mmCIF file of C-alpha atoms in Angstrom:
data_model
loop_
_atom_site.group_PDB
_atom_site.id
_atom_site.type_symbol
_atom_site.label_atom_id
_atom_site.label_comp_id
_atom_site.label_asym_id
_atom_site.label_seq_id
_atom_site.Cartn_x
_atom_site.Cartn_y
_atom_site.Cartn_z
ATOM 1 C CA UNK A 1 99.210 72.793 89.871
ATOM 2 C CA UNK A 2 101.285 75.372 87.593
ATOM 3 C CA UNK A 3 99.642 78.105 86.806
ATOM 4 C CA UNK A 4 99.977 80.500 83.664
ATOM 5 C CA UNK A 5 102.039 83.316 83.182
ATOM 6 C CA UNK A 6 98.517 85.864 83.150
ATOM 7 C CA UNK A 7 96.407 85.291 86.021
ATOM 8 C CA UNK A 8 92.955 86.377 86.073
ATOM 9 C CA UNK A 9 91.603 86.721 89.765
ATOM 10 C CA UNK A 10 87.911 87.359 89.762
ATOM 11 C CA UNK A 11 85.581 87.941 92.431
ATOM 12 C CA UNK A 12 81.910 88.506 92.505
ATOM 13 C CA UNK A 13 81.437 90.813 95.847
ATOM 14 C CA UNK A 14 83.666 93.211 97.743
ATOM 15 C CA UNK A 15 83.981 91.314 100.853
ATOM 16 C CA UNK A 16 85.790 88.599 98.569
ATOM 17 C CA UNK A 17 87.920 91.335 96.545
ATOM 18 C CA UNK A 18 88.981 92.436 100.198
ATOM 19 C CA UNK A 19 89.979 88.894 100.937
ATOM 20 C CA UNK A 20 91.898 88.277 98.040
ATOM 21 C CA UNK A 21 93.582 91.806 98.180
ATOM 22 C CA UNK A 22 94.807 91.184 102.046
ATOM 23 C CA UNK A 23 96.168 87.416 100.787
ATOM 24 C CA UNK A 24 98.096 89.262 97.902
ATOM 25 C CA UNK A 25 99.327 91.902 99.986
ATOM 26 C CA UNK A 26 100.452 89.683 102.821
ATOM 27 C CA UNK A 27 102.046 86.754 99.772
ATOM 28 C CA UNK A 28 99.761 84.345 101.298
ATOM 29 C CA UNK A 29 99.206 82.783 97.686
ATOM 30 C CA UNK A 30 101.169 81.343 94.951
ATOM 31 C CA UNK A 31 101.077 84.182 92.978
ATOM 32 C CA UNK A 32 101.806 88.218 93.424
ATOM 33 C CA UNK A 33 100.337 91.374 92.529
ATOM 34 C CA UNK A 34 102.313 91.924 89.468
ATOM 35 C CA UNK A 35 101.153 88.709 87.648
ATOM 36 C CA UNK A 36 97.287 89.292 87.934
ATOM 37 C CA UNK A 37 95.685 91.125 84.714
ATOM 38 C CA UNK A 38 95.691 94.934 85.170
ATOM 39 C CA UNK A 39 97.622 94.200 88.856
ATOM 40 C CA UNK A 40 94.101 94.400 90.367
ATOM 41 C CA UNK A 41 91.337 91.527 91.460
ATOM 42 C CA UNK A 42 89.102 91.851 88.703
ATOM 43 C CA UNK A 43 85.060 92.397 89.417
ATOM 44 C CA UNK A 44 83.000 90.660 87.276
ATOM 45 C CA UNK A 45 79.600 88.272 87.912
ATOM 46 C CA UNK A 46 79.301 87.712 83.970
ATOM 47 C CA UNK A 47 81.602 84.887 81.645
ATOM 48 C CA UNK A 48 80.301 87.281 78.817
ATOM 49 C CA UNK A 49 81.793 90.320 79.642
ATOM 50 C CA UNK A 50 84.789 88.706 81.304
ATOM 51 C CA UNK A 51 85.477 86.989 77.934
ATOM 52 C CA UNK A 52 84.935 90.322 75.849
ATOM 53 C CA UNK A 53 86.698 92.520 78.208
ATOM 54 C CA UNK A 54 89.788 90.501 78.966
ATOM 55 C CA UNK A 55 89.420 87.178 77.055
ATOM 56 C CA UNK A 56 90.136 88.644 73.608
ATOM 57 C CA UNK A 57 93.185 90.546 73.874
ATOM 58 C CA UNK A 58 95.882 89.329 71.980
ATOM 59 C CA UNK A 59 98.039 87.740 74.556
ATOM 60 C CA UNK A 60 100.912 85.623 74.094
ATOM 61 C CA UNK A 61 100.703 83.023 76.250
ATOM 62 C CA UNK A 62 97.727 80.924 78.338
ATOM 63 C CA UNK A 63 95.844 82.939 81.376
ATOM 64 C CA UNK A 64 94.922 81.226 84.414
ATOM 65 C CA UNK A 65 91.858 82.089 85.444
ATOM 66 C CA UNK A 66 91.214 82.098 89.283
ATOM 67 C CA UNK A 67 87.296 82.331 90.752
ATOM 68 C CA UNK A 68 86.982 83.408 93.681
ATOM 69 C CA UNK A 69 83.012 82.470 95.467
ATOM 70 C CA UNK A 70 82.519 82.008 98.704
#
């Protein structure tokens, strides 16, 4: 699987942000720090607001979006 330039990493709890922050940290994925939106795992439990926060930025290419729910 190739994923897009812009990589949207959400999780729904801390304990999963904490998870995905020690995989980043540690390049235990297939993608770093510097290619996630804002650099950060992103917090969000709503499409809605994910969409209107992040969605609807003018970006030049395709985002991957990554959920994390465990």
């Amino acid at each position: 699987m190739e994923l897009a330039k812009y990589k949207a990493c959400i999780c729904e709890g801390s304990a999963e942000e904490a998870i995905i922050d020690i995989l980043v940290d540690n390049d235990l994925l297939i993608f770093n720090r510097e290619e996630m939106l804002e650099e950060r795992v992103i917090r969000c439990r709503s499409a809605k607001r994910f969409e209107e926060r992040y969605l609807r930025k003018g970006f030049d290419e395709q985002i991957s979006v990554i959920l994390s729910s465990w």
